Structures are given as C-alpha cells and as structure tokens.
Amino acid sequence: MTDNGSLTPTSAADSSETGPPAFASQAMELAALQESAQALTSTLHLPAVLEIIADRACTFIGAEHCTVFELDPVDGCLYRRAVRGRLGNEAEPAISLGHGVAGAAALRRRVVFSPDVELEPPPKYDEPWAGLGMTMAEIVRRRGIRAILGVPLVSRETVLGAVCLYWDQPHGYDEREVRRLTNLAQYAAIAIENARLYADMAEQRREAELLAEITRDLSSSLDLASVLRKIIAHARERCTSDMAFVAPYDRQRRVATIVASVGARTDIYTGVNILPGSGIGGKVLETGQPFVTGDYLNDPRFSHDYDVRAEQEGFVANMAVPILSVGGEILGLLWVVNRSPRPFTARHQAVLTTLASHAAIAVRNARLFEATQRRLDETAALLRIAEILNSKLELEPVLKEIAQRTSQVLGFDRCSVFLWNGGPAQPVMSQFADGRAASGPWQAFREMTRHQVEEIPALGEAIRSAAPVVVPDARISSLIPDWWGETFSLRSVLIVPLIRQSVVIGVLLLDRADPAPLGEPQLALATTIAAQVALAVETARHHAEERSRAVTLAAQVELTQASTSTLELKPRLKAIAQHTARAMGVERCTIDLLRDGRLVPVMSQHADGHHDPALWAKFKRLLGRPMQDNTASVQAMRLKRPVLVEDARRSDLLARDWVEMFGLRAVLIVPLIAKDEVVGIMSFTDSQPRSWTASQVDLAMTLAAQVALSVENARLYEESQRARADLESKNAELDTFVYSVSHDLKAPLVTIQGMAGLLLDECGPGLPEEASRYLGRIQANTQQMESLITDLLALSRIGHEGRAPAAVSLEEIVEDVAADLAPVLRDHGIELVSGELPVLWGIRTQIEQVMRNLIGNAVKYLGDTAAGRVEVAAADRGAFVECQVRDNGIGIDPAYHERIFEVFQRLKEVEAEGTGVGLTIAMKIIQTNGGRIWVESEKGRGATFRFTWPKRTAGGEG
Ligand code: ADP
C-alpha cells in the first residue's frame, strides 16, 4: 500500500527530468487534460459530470475499471454515482469514510494506492462492509480486482467524493498515472462543485418558485383548506415523502385537527384530532420543536397513542414541524411520513420548516380573512339596513328585509318585530332567515295581541329594563313560558328593545330552534341593528303620516272643486282610487254607491292604473245581485265602521263565489258616509293575504269621508243645476208671455185711448156731463194700463238689451233725474241732495232706470212731510259700490220690506200714482248685474233703499 502523501497538482513544467520525449508526451498529456477539462465543463448536470469523470479517468489513465463516489455530508458515506468496466453489474453499498481505498482517500484527502490488494490490503480491508455480512476483501476478491488507485475529490477544503481506478492484475506505482489522475480529480472536483452549486441554485430557484406559488395562493385564495392542501403537496414533493399532513391548532380547544393529507391510502385522517402530548404531533405541540424519527413504531421518545393507525398506514420515517406564528405561538402542525426506511434529512427539515412558515401565513390570513369577512358581512348588513331606511319605503317591506338580514347575519333562524305602546305587543313582522313562510308560527305571532307582555317574562323584562335579554335555552329558563316556546318552536332567544328618545317602542326578537350561546359581538351588533330598526319604525311612521296627509290633501284638491256633476266626478274618483290604492300598497280600489237600496259598482281601479275590461264585465254581472249576499259590505254599512278581512279564504264575511271570481284574499271595506247617511262603500282588495295596519285603515276612512262628501255634493249640485235649469226655462216662458201679452194688449189700448179722445173732442160739448166724466175715467184707466204695460215690457226686456256695459257716471244720472223732477221738487219744496258719486260699470239705461225708480219713489212717498228731503250717496265696499237713496217720508212697515219688491205689490198708504212694478224692475236689474237691493225703514220714519253694484263685471273693468 503506497501513500504518495501529496495532493499538490503536478504541472507539466515540474516534470523536467523526463526529457524531450517526455516533453512531447507531456504536451499530449496537457492537451488531453485540457480536453477533459472542457468535457467536464460542458455540462452542469451533476450525474452527467460524474459520468464524464468516470469516462475520462479510464481513458486518460488507462485503467480497466473506474468508480466515481460522491460523499453525502449528512451520513458521511460515499455512494457510487458512476462506474465503468465490469464492476457496473454489481450493487455497491455505501462506503464509510476511512473504509477501503475510496474511504481512506476521502478521509485522508490523499491519493491511496494498493498495487496488489493481496499483498498490500487497503485500510479496514478485513472489516465487514456496511452490514453486508462480507468483508471488503471478500468482495474485491470475488470481483477479481488486484490493484486499486484512489484519489479524493476535494474542492476548497471540502471533500466531495473520490475516484477509484481498478486493475485485474497487480499494478506498479506509476508517478505519471497518479499525477494525471490527481490533475483530473482537480478539474473533476471543480466540475462537481459547479454542478452542485448549479443544482443548489436550481433547487433555490425551484424553492423560490414554489414559495412564489404559495404566496400567490396565499393572496389569491383565502380559503385556508385549499392553501394548506397545496402546502402539503409541496411538502411531499420536496421531501420526497410518501405522505404529508397538516393540522391547524385550536388554542382554545387545545387540539390540532387534520384538515388535509396527501398520499395516505384512505382519507380517514381528515378530522382526526391530535392532542398535545400524544404521538409525535403531540410532542411537537408540547415542545414547539421539530421532531424526526427514522423508526416510528420503535422510537421511545414519544407516547404511542396513534400506533394502531400508524401501523395500518405503515409509518416508518416520520418528521413533524410546528407551524409557528411570528410571535412563536403554535398555529398547527405539518408533517411528512415515509412507509419505507428512508430517513428524513436536515435538508428535508429545512424545506418543511419553510413550508410551515408559509402555512403560518395562510392560517393567519385565513383568520384575518374570516374576521374581516365577518366584519364585512356585518357592515354590509348595516349598510343595507341604512339604505333601506333611506329609501323611505313602507314600514312593512322595510322591516321584512331588515328582519331577514338580521337573522342571517346574527345566525338566528328567525327575526320578529313587535311594537309596544303599553298593553300587548303589536306583532308587525316575523321573518325566517331562509325566507320561508310558515303559517302555524305566523298565526301564533298574530295572536300575540291577546297577551300582555308580562305573560312572557323575557319580553316584559326587555321592555321594562330597556336592555337586551338573552335566553340561551328556553327549556331551562323561567323567562320563557313553555307554551310560548312551543307555539313558536324556539329554544334560544335574544330580545333587544327598540328605543327612540329613551322610550321603548317595541322589541326585536331573534330566535333559534336549538340552544345556542350568544357572543358579545353578536349582542353588540343586535343592539346596533335594533337602534336602526327603531329609527326605521319612526321614519316609517312619519312617512306614513306624511303620505296619508299628502294623499288626503290630493284627494281633497281633486274632490272639493265646487260644482261638480257625478259625470265629472267619476274621472276624479278614478284618480283618487288609484292614488289611494298605491299609497295603501294594495292592488285595487273599488267604489260602490247605494242606489234604490242596491249597491252599484261605479268604479274599480288598479293601483298601477291598468284597465281590465274582463273585470268590469264581472262587476256588471253583479248589478242585479241582492246586497245581503255580501256580509262584509252590509256590515260596513250597517255598523258604519270599516270591515277588515285579512284572508278571504278564512273568513265567512265574503261570499265564496265572489272571492273566487275576483281572486280576492285581503279586503278592507269602509262605508261612504255623507251627513250621517251611508251612500255606498269603498273597498280595497289584494290577491294576497295581509294584515291591515291602523294607519291604512285611518287613511281609508279619511279618504272615504272625502269621497262620500264629494259624491253627496255632486248629487246636490246636479239637483240644484236641474232646478236652476227648470227655473230658467220657466222664466223665459214667462218673459215671452209677458212680452206678447203686453204687446198684444197695447194695440187695443191705443185704439180705446184714441176713440175716447175722438169722442171727447168731436162730441164733447154735446155729450151729457155724465158721459164726459165716464170718458175721462176711461182715459185715466187706459193711461194707467199703458203705464203698466210699459213697465211690464221694461221688466221683461231686462237682460235682453244686447248693449255692452260701459263706464257710467252716477253723478250725471242723478243730475238728469233731478232735472226731470225739478218742477215737482220746486212745487213741493223738496230738497234733493247728493254726495260725491262714483263711476259705475254697466248699461247706462239700466242704472238710470234704477235711480229714477228709487228717487221717484222717495219723492212720491214723502207724504205730508213739511221739509221733504231726499239724499243720494255711495260708499266703497271693496268689490262693490254700495249706493243708497234715503228719504224722510212715510216709511215702510218692516213686515212689507220684502213684498214691495214683488211685481204689482203696492202698499197704498198714500194716494200715489204707480203700478207696483218699479221696485221689481230695479231689483231685477241689480240682480242681473250681480248686486242686491234691500230696504231699511220703519213706518213713519222715512226709508233708505240700498243696493250694491259690482265694481267689475265679467269682461270689463271696474
Ligand atoms: P209703485 O208704482 O207703487 O211705486 P213700486 O214698486 O215702486 O211701485 O213700489 C211698491 C210700493 O212700495 C209702493 O206702492 C209703496 O207702497 C212702497 N214704497 C216704495 N218706495 C217707498 C218709499 N220711498 N217710502 C215708502 N214707501 C215706498
């Protein structure tokens, strides 16, 4: 055995003693070495490099066999990686450092040579070889090897392996061979190191890629289970293990639960709990340190609680690492298992630890995500609730949606809302989280109105204390009576009071069918929601009030337009019915009026305004139907009260065929009452059952009163219109009659007057005195008759002048009248005075006629008054001018104040010419111009006639 003791590379220049021929061969040698170096650097793939080393070693030196060994730094053994020659057919166990030529070369970092293994055996040649039961000597001998040369592969002070050359015959020491091999080994070591570095780099890159992938997963998927599944898939791949598991740790429950596994024969592992102290997982949970074993079943360092399962699965090598938070808290376990004795190395542990740190991020992210998600859900629910509140919908749908969302977000089965104003709780809304409808509980819910809140202590308590009441299990709590828990089929309950301005206005009741504890965050959220609901209730109340005020106002505007016929009323009622139906949130509104003891449908209107001829045809068919058939309508009319039907199918107040014919479920009937008398009904109908709220009933009643009044007004208006038309036609007839009569009378009258005049003129002196007197009487009477006829004609012509009104000076008129009366005034010493008089708007002849009649009467009826005095005055009365003619004459008994204005009515207190038509004419003129006339007087005290005259008449200026 020769040990040359040197590893210093021998350069070609150093071998000068070999002379010129040697020089040539040396040059060749160099060229060959360069070639080898080139070959070695041609690849970075380690197995290929090792193969090249084997190739070169054989050809370059000329040995028969060659083996290249790689040293595993973990176990310190040499493993055969490449082989040339006959030896490749046999298995080569690992060689320990110091064992044989290769082991000794690697250990000593020197060339080791045995020219004849029989004569100079290599180190530890007779010791058994790696548990094969044979010595190295026996194996070498069997292989027929005689000489062995071993060179270590060393780079930067680190042994990477060894190269061995073998000869079948004893082989003398050849300086040049050794030098060549040593030189080759130098290059080989560098090539191996480079290949290893490259492999490491590739590994690192792979690792980086893997981490990037995991990181991507971490940020893209917040689903913890899927991230963990990826992590164990990587763990299994990187550690080349048969199986991998992951189990997040629940600190509160002190248990890690397997959530995912790969490579196991069955999926019986998912859900398995690992307790601290049990198995190697339990060991890691306890210590917080990684744990590695190469022989699971026989390792005494941990408790064997899971051996049955480990045996079934064939656990051999096992490595577990903790998943640790930044602060060192254990978040879970990650472990890999081999079914064969392939121990896990330090490198595997490093890989697994890195993966565990990623799992830690995943777990933390998932926890954060869960918390964020929960907070988001809560925020979303609150936002939605706020949104609903702001949308100013009706209370019912608002509460419906809030109730459903609340039960969902708080994890309850159902959410109900009761309002309270002393006395029983008023059920408003009850909604299941999944939106289902259940009629039994609904009925029970509706019937809550029969119970005082104190009957359910939990309810009474929440209202009295104005604080939430939690009942985790109704069956063992005295706060919930058994009967109540059963009817509502509830186990756990949370009652939160609805509070507005420190006053409890109701409660929010959340319940579940199973017992459940309630967390502080749930309670806080429920309280927040309750505050929102309370606000919603208040807003909705305001809104409902506002809305009903608006609808009522609109109805009033629509209906109280004066002088409306029923014909004109119908489209208005239609508009109102539609408004109301919409405001009440019902489908249809119908109005029936009572005519001759029967209800006659006059109008039926859909909330959306659409016209339904088929429906109307159905109504018409009902026309002949006796009213008693419809108990609800009869009741509403008889009791003069609204009749509420929540579900027509459950009520006997409505005729069945009627309900079916119109597809009715909910009906609200209010009587139409005008002046205490029922004139019809107004009904609101819906094809869905519903509960009518007090505000709906109020609104319906208010509108019904409006409608009734309008219907009645329309009827009265029509009656008065008819009367007026009657009167007008009669007046017209009378006018024609008067005119024709007076006209026809006038002709014979003129003849009589003429004849009487002729007779007097021609035969006057010859006639007996008696006859002349009679003729005089005839003349006077015909004169009177003519005046009468003239007056009557004037009367009948009023309103038919066909002249346009104009500005007329009252002062001028009075002056004219005074001028005409001047002789009389002078003869009797009568004083006629007038103040400042205005300009009136009218027909001059008419105004003159009025003044002439009034002033004329004043003069005529002065009687014996010594100092007769007539005064004309006028005063501004806003839209009117008030004129007066005052005298200090005989006066008029108040008993006759009205009668004197009638045609032909005279009092005959004094002897005065007249027809009794003068005041009638004055009154008719004044009235047709929109004014009125009256007298203020007492017998013997003079009389004052006053009349008003509008400042402006239609189409003119005042
Ligand atoms: P006549 O042609 O009789 O005056 P009128 O219609 O003008 O008819 O008047 C009706 C009656 O009213 C008169 O007959 C008279 O009795 C009474 N009357 C009218 N004006 C006065 C007056 N200024 N003072 C007293 N009585 C009057």
PDB file of C-alpha atoms in Angstrom, residues 722-736:
ATOM      1  CA  ARG A 722    -131.670  70.809 -12.601  1.00  0.00           C
ATOM      2  CA  ALA A 723    -133.762  73.230 -10.503  1.00  0.00           C
ATOM      3  CA  ARG A 724    -131.941  76.182 -11.975  1.00  0.00           C
ATOM      4  CA  ALA A 725    -132.453  74.965 -15.500  1.00  0.00           C
ATOM      5  CA  ASP A 726    -136.153  74.489 -14.666  1.00  0.00           C
ATOM      6  CA  LEU A 727    -136.430  77.965 -13.302  1.00  0.00           C
ATOM      7  CA  GLU A 728    -134.623  79.488 -16.221  1.00  0.00           C
ATOM      8  CA  SER A 729    -136.884  77.887 -18.752  1.00  0.00           C
ATOM      9  CA  LYS A 730    -139.936  78.934 -16.751  1.00  0.00           C
ATOM     10  CA  ASN A 731    -138.668  82.489 -16.551  1.00  0.00           C
ATOM     11  CA  ALA A 732    -138.014  82.533 -20.227  1.00  0.00           C
ATOM     12  CA  GLU A 733    -141.533  81.304 -20.843  1.00  0.00           C
ATOM     13  CA  LEU A 734    -142.914  83.962 -18.549  1.00  0.00           C
ATOM     14  CA  ASP A 735    -140.897  86.683 -20.269  1.00  0.00           C
ATOM     15  CA  THR A 736    -142.238  85.644 -23.652  1.00  0.00           C
TER      16      THR A 736
END
